[in-house]
Coordinates of C-alpha atoms and ligand atoms in Angstrom, one line a residue:
M16 CA -63.2 -9.2 -129.6
W17 CA -63.6 -11.2 -132.6
M18 CA -62.5 -9.6 -136.1
V19 CA -64.7 -10.8 -138.7
D20 CA -64.3 -9.6 -142.2
A21 CA -67.3 -10.8 -144.6
H22 CA -65.5 -10.6 -147.8
C23 CA -61.9 -10.6 -149.4
D24 CA -61.0 -11.8 -152.6
T25 CA -57.4 -13.1 -151.3
L26 CA -58.0 -16.9 -152.5
T27 CA -59.3 -16.0 -156.0
K28 CA -56.9 -13.1 -156.8
T29 CA -53.4 -14.0 -155.8
A30 CA -51.0 -16.2 -158.0
A31 CA -50.8 -19.8 -157.1
T32 CA -47.8 -19.9 -155.0
E33 CA -48.3 -16.6 -153.3
L34 CA -51.7 -17.7 -151.2
W35 CA -49.6 -18.0 -148.2
Q36 CA -47.4 -15.0 -148.4
A37 CA -47.8 -12.1 -151.1
P38 CA -45.1 -10.0 -152.3
K39 CA -44.5 -6.7 -150.2
G40 CA -47.0 -4.3 -151.0
S41 CA -49.9 -6.5 -151.8
Q42 CA -53.4 -5.8 -149.8
S43 CA -53.7 -9.5 -148.0
D44 CA -52.5 -12.9 -148.0
L45 CA -53.5 -15.9 -145.7
F46 CA -50.3 -15.4 -143.4
R47 CA -51.5 -12.2 -142.6
I48 CA -55.2 -13.0 -142.6
S49 CA -54.3 -15.6 -140.2
R50 CA -52.7 -12.9 -137.8
F51 CA -55.2 -10.1 -138.0
V52 CA -58.6 -11.7 -138.7
D53 CA -60.5 -14.3 -136.6
L54 CA -63.0 -15.0 -139.2
Q55 CA -62.7 -14.3 -142.8
F56 CA -65.0 -14.9 -145.8
C57 CA -62.9 -16.1 -148.5
A58 CA -64.8 -15.4 -151.9
F59 CA -64.3 -17.5 -154.9
F60 CA -65.1 -15.8 -158.1
L61 CA -64.8 -15.8 -161.8
D62 CA -66.1 -13.6 -164.4
D63 CA -68.9 -15.0 -166.5
T64 CA -68.0 -13.3 -169.7
E65 CA -64.5 -14.6 -169.6
W66 CA -65.4 -18.4 -169.2
S67 CA -68.1 -20.7 -170.6
E68 CA -70.6 -22.2 -168.2
K69 CA -69.0 -25.5 -168.4
E70 CA -65.4 -24.1 -167.9
I71 CA -66.3 -21.7 -165.0
V72 CA -67.1 -24.7 -163.0
R73 CA -64.1 -26.6 -163.6
E74 CA -62.0 -23.9 -163.1
N75 CA -63.4 -22.7 -159.9
L76 CA -62.9 -26.1 -158.6
R77 CA -59.5 -25.8 -159.9
L78 CA -59.1 -22.5 -157.4
V79 CA -60.9 -24.5 -154.7
A80 CA -58.2 -27.6 -154.7
R81 CA -55.2 -25.2 -154.8
A82 CA -56.9 -23.1 -151.7
L83 CA -57.4 -26.6 -149.8
N84 CA -53.9 -27.7 -150.5
V85 CA -52.6 -24.3 -149.1
I86 CA -54.9 -24.3 -146.0
A87 CA -53.9 -28.2 -145.2
E88 CA -50.0 -27.0 -145.2
H89 CA -50.8 -24.4 -142.8
G90 CA -53.2 -26.4 -140.7
D91 CA -52.4 -24.7 -137.4
E92 CA -53.2 -21.1 -138.3
L93 CA -55.9 -21.9 -140.7
K94 CA -59.2 -23.6 -140.2
I95 CA -62.2 -24.1 -142.5
V96 CA -65.7 -22.9 -140.9
R97 CA -68.4 -25.5 -141.8
S98 CA -70.7 -25.8 -138.6
K99 CA -71.9 -23.9 -135.8
E100 CA -69.5 -26.0 -133.5
D101 CA -66.6 -24.7 -135.6
L102 CA -67.8 -21.2 -134.8
K103 CA -67.4 -21.9 -131.1
K104 CA -63.9 -22.9 -131.7
L105 CA -62.5 -19.6 -133.1
A106 CA -59.1 -19.0 -131.8
K107 CA -56.8 -16.0 -131.3
N108 CA -53.5 -17.8 -132.8
S109 CA -55.4 -19.0 -135.6
C110 CA -57.9 -18.0 -138.4
S111 CA -61.2 -19.4 -139.6
L112 CA -62.0 -19.2 -143.1
L113 CA -65.4 -19.3 -144.3
F114 CA -65.7 -20.4 -148.0
A115 CA -68.2 -18.1 -150.4
L116 CA -69.3 -18.5 -153.8
E117 CA -69.5 -14.9 -155.6
G118 CA -72.3 -15.7 -157.9
A119 CA -74.3 -18.4 -158.8
H120 CA -73.1 -18.6 -162.3
L121 CA -70.4 -20.8 -160.4
L122 CA -72.6 -23.7 -160.0
G123 CA -73.0 -24.2 -163.8
P124 CA -76.8 -25.2 -165.0
D125 CA -77.0 -28.1 -161.9
L126 CA -78.8 -27.2 -158.8
W127 CA -76.8 -30.2 -157.3
M128 CA -73.6 -28.6 -157.6
L129 CA -74.6 -27.0 -154.5
D130 CA -74.1 -30.3 -152.5
I131 CA -70.6 -30.6 -153.9
Y132 CA -69.6 -27.2 -153.0
F133 CA -71.3 -27.9 -149.7
A134 CA -69.0 -31.0 -149.2
L135 CA -66.0 -29.0 -150.0
G136 CA -67.0 -26.3 -147.0
F137 CA -68.8 -23.6 -148.9
R138 CA -71.1 -21.7 -146.2
S139 CA -72.1 -18.8 -148.4
L140 CA -73.5 -18.0 -151.6
G141 CA -74.0 -14.9 -153.4
L142 CA -77.0 -15.2 -155.8
T143 CA -75.1 -13.0 -158.5
W144 CA -72.2 -10.9 -159.3
N145 CA -72.9 -7.5 -161.3
H146 CA -74.1 -9.7 -164.1
N147 CA -77.8 -11.6 -164.5
N148 CA -77.5 -15.1 -164.1
R149 CA -79.8 -18.3 -164.1
A150 CA -80.7 -17.8 -160.4
A151 CA -81.3 -13.7 -160.5
A152 CA -80.5 -10.3 -161.7
G153 CA -77.6 -8.8 -160.8
C154 CA -76.8 -5.2 -159.9
A155 CA -76.1 -3.9 -163.4
D156 CA -79.3 -5.4 -164.6
I157 CA -81.6 -3.1 -166.6
T158 CA -84.5 -5.6 -167.4
G159 CA -85.9 -4.9 -164.0
T160 CA -86.4 -8.9 -163.4
G161 CA -85.2 -10.6 -160.1
L162 CA -85.4 -14.2 -159.1
S163 CA -86.3 -17.1 -161.3
A164 CA -87.9 -20.4 -160.3
W165 CA -84.6 -22.0 -160.4
G166 CA -83.5 -19.2 -158.1
K167 CA -86.0 -19.7 -155.5
E168 CA -85.0 -23.4 -155.5
L169 CA -81.9 -22.6 -155.1
I170 CA -82.4 -20.4 -152.1
A171 CA -84.5 -23.0 -150.3
K172 CA -81.9 -25.8 -150.9
A173 CA -79.1 -23.5 -149.7
E174 CA -80.9 -22.7 -146.4
A175 CA -81.8 -26.2 -145.9
L176 CA -78.2 -27.3 -146.2
G177 CA -77.2 -24.3 -143.8
I178 CA -75.4 -22.0 -146.6
A179 CA -76.2 -18.2 -145.9
I180 CA -77.6 -16.3 -148.6
D181 CA -75.5 -13.3 -149.7
L182 CA -77.3 -10.2 -151.7
A183 CA -74.0 -7.9 -152.5
H184 CA -74.2 -7.2 -155.9
A185 CA -77.8 -8.3 -156.2
S186 CA -80.3 -5.9 -158.4
E187 CA -82.9 -4.2 -156.3
T188 CA -85.8 -6.1 -157.4
T189 CA -83.6 -9.5 -156.5
F190 CA -83.0 -8.0 -153.3
W191 CA -86.7 -7.5 -152.4
Q192 CA -88.2 -10.8 -153.7
T193 CA -85.3 -12.6 -151.8
M194 CA -86.3 -11.0 -148.8
A195 CA -90.0 -12.4 -149.6
V196 CA -88.9 -15.9 -149.7
A197 CA -85.9 -16.2 -147.4
K198 CA -86.5 -17.9 -144.1
K199 CA -83.1 -17.4 -142.5
P200 CA -81.2 -14.0 -141.9
L201 CA -79.7 -12.5 -145.2
L202 CA -76.4 -11.0 -145.5
V203 CA -75.0 -8.2 -147.7
S204 CA -71.2 -9.1 -147.1
H205 CA -70.0 -5.9 -148.9
A206 CA -71.6 -2.9 -149.9
C207 CA -72.1 0.9 -148.8
C208 CA -75.2 3.1 -148.3
A209 CA -77.0 4.5 -151.0
G210 CA -78.1 7.5 -148.8
L211 CA -74.5 8.8 -148.6
Y212 CA -73.4 7.7 -152.0
Q213 CA -74.8 5.7 -155.0
F214 CA -71.9 4.4 -157.7
P215 CA -73.3 5.5 -161.2
L216 CA -72.3 2.4 -163.1
F217 CA -74.2 -0.3 -161.3
P218 CA -76.5 0.8 -158.0
R219 CA -74.9 -1.7 -155.6
N220 CA -75.4 0.4 -152.5
L221 CA -78.3 -0.5 -150.2
T222 CA -81.0 2.3 -149.9
D223 CA -82.2 3.4 -146.4
E224 CA -85.1 1.4 -147.2
Q225 CA -83.3 -1.8 -148.0
I226 CA -81.1 -1.3 -144.9
V227 CA -84.1 -0.9 -142.6
A228 CA -85.8 -4.2 -144.4
L229 CA -82.7 -6.1 -143.9
A230 CA -82.3 -5.1 -140.2
A231 CA -85.8 -6.1 -139.8
Q232 CA -85.2 -9.5 -141.2
G233 CA -82.6 -10.1 -138.6
G234 CA -79.9 -9.5 -141.6
V235 CA -76.3 -7.8 -141.4
M236 CA -74.7 -5.5 -143.9
G237 CA -70.9 -5.4 -144.2
I238 CA -69.3 -2.1 -145.3
T239 CA -67.0 -2.5 -147.9
F240 CA -63.9 -0.1 -148.3
V241 CA -63.6 -0.3 -151.9
P242 CA -63.0 3.6 -153.2
D243 CA -65.8 3.2 -156.1
F244 CA -68.8 2.7 -153.5
L245 CA -67.6 4.8 -150.5
S246 CA -67.9 8.5 -152.4
K247 CA -67.4 10.3 -155.3
K248 CA -64.0 11.9 -154.1
A249 CA -61.3 9.9 -153.4
A250 CA -61.9 7.9 -150.3
G251 CA -59.8 7.5 -147.1
L252 CA -60.7 6.1 -143.7
D253 CA -63.2 9.0 -143.0
Q254 CA -65.7 8.0 -145.9
V255 CA -65.6 4.1 -144.5
L256 CA -66.4 5.6 -140.9
C257 CA -69.2 8.0 -142.7
Q258 CA -70.7 4.7 -144.3
I259 CA -70.6 2.6 -140.8
D260 CA -72.2 5.5 -138.8
H261 CA -74.8 5.7 -141.6
A262 CA -75.7 2.2 -141.5
V263 CA -75.7 2.2 -137.9
K264 CA -78.2 5.3 -137.9
V265 CA -80.5 3.7 -140.3
G266 CA -80.5 0.0 -139.5
G267 CA -78.9 -0.4 -136.0
I268 CA -76.0 -1.2 -134.3
E269 CA -76.7 -4.9 -134.4
H270 CA -77.0 -5.1 -138.1
V271 CA -73.7 -3.7 -139.5
G272 CA -70.3 -5.0 -140.1
I273 CA -67.6 -4.9 -142.1
G274 CA -66.8 -6.7 -145.5
S275 CA -63.4 -5.2 -146.8
D276 CA -63.0 -6.7 -150.2
F277 CA -59.3 -6.9 -149.9
D278 CA -57.6 -8.0 -153.3
G279 CA -61.1 -7.0 -154.9
A280 CA -60.1 -3.5 -156.0
E281 CA -56.9 -2.2 -157.1
E282 CA -56.2 0.3 -154.3
M283 CA -57.9 0.6 -151.1
P284 CA -58.6 3.9 -149.2
V285 CA -55.9 5.7 -147.5
G286 CA -55.7 4.2 -143.7
L287 CA -57.2 0.7 -144.8
A288 CA -54.6 -0.2 -147.4
A289 CA -54.1 -3.6 -146.3
V290 CA -55.5 -6.4 -144.1
E291 CA -52.9 -5.4 -141.3
S292 CA -54.9 -1.9 -140.9
L293 CA -57.5 -3.7 -139.5
A294 CA -56.0 -3.8 -136.4
F295 CA -56.5 0.1 -135.7
L296 CA -60.2 -0.1 -136.4
P297 CA -61.2 -0.7 -132.5
Q298 CA -59.4 2.1 -131.7
V299 CA -60.6 4.3 -134.4
L300 CA -64.3 3.3 -133.7
W301 CA -63.6 4.3 -130.1
Q302 CA -62.4 7.7 -130.7
R303 CA -65.5 8.1 -133.4
G304 CA -67.5 7.7 -129.9
Y305 CA -68.5 3.7 -130.2
D306 CA -68.3 1.8 -126.8
E307 CA -66.8 -1.5 -126.3
K308 CA -69.8 -3.4 -126.8
E309 CA -70.7 -1.8 -130.1
I310 CA -67.4 -2.2 -131.2
E311 CA -67.8 -5.8 -130.9
A312 CA -70.9 -6.0 -132.5
L313 CA -69.7 -4.2 -135.6
L314 CA -66.3 -5.6 -135.8
G315 CA -67.8 -9.3 -135.7
G316 CA -70.3 -10.1 -133.0
N317 CA -73.2 -9.4 -135.7
F318 CA -72.1 -11.5 -138.4
L319 CA -71.4 -14.6 -135.9
R320 CA -74.6 -14.2 -134.2
I321 CA -76.2 -14.6 -137.7
L322 CA -74.1 -17.5 -138.9
Q323 CA -75.1 -19.1 -135.4
E324 CA -78.7 -18.9 -137.0
I325 CA -77.9 -20.4 -140.6
L326 CA -74.9 -22.8 -140.4
P327 CA -75.4 -26.4 -139.9
Ligands
ZN405 ZN1 -67.8 -8.2 -154.8

């Protein structure tokens, strides 16, 4: 059984010296990821309100350089996934990392930056974070716009290269317009179900209609552990399980996974406080009534299946 986590902010959030081993009490670090996760999507993210379009690319590349150095130092425990072939080489004594851009704003104004990121190993592109950018409208959008012409070009280019398109944080209009143009399965790396709860500040959780369409298209959504998106009340492990149950009921067992977002929120739910808690999920899902095959699909198999269709 492979453990695949479709989203964490660890490479962006931890201080330079702490990427490998963060202080006690932290949610995640590469040392623990290498022990508890088999394939970890690692997001690179900077807030576009804090950086100019030019500065943001440079700063992001600085973070990439830092991560590449730490990964190279720990080459036995950490690999970067770049291809279908690499996916076949997952191993229990190491973790494969999949580099992901969380927002097309990290490309700056140039489409060719995607070629550079591809060469650096990036294999997932989130079209937006919360805000609108050159490519598309994010989930905080109030204009009702979706994809731009530039965004459509970007999607075609990413798909041709073998980079997955991620719709977590996209506005609903962006979601539907991307559905209409995408040729490969789409992923929503970290979100929850609006059918159970919708975050009032920006509607980022998927409606049942969206979950049905994503599944029909062959895509997979990763349930996130971020309390803001789980429920109105203080969230624990049970709310995460309810979200998984709902997504499975609506989209089907083959279209749901997990996207924790460790290091992407101040606090995680009780019972899922840090990356090592992933180790309990198989047993917890078993007690919930899922069988072995279903647990394998939920915790890794589904994301691995669509990556096999998408990566070069
Ligand atoms: Zn996010």
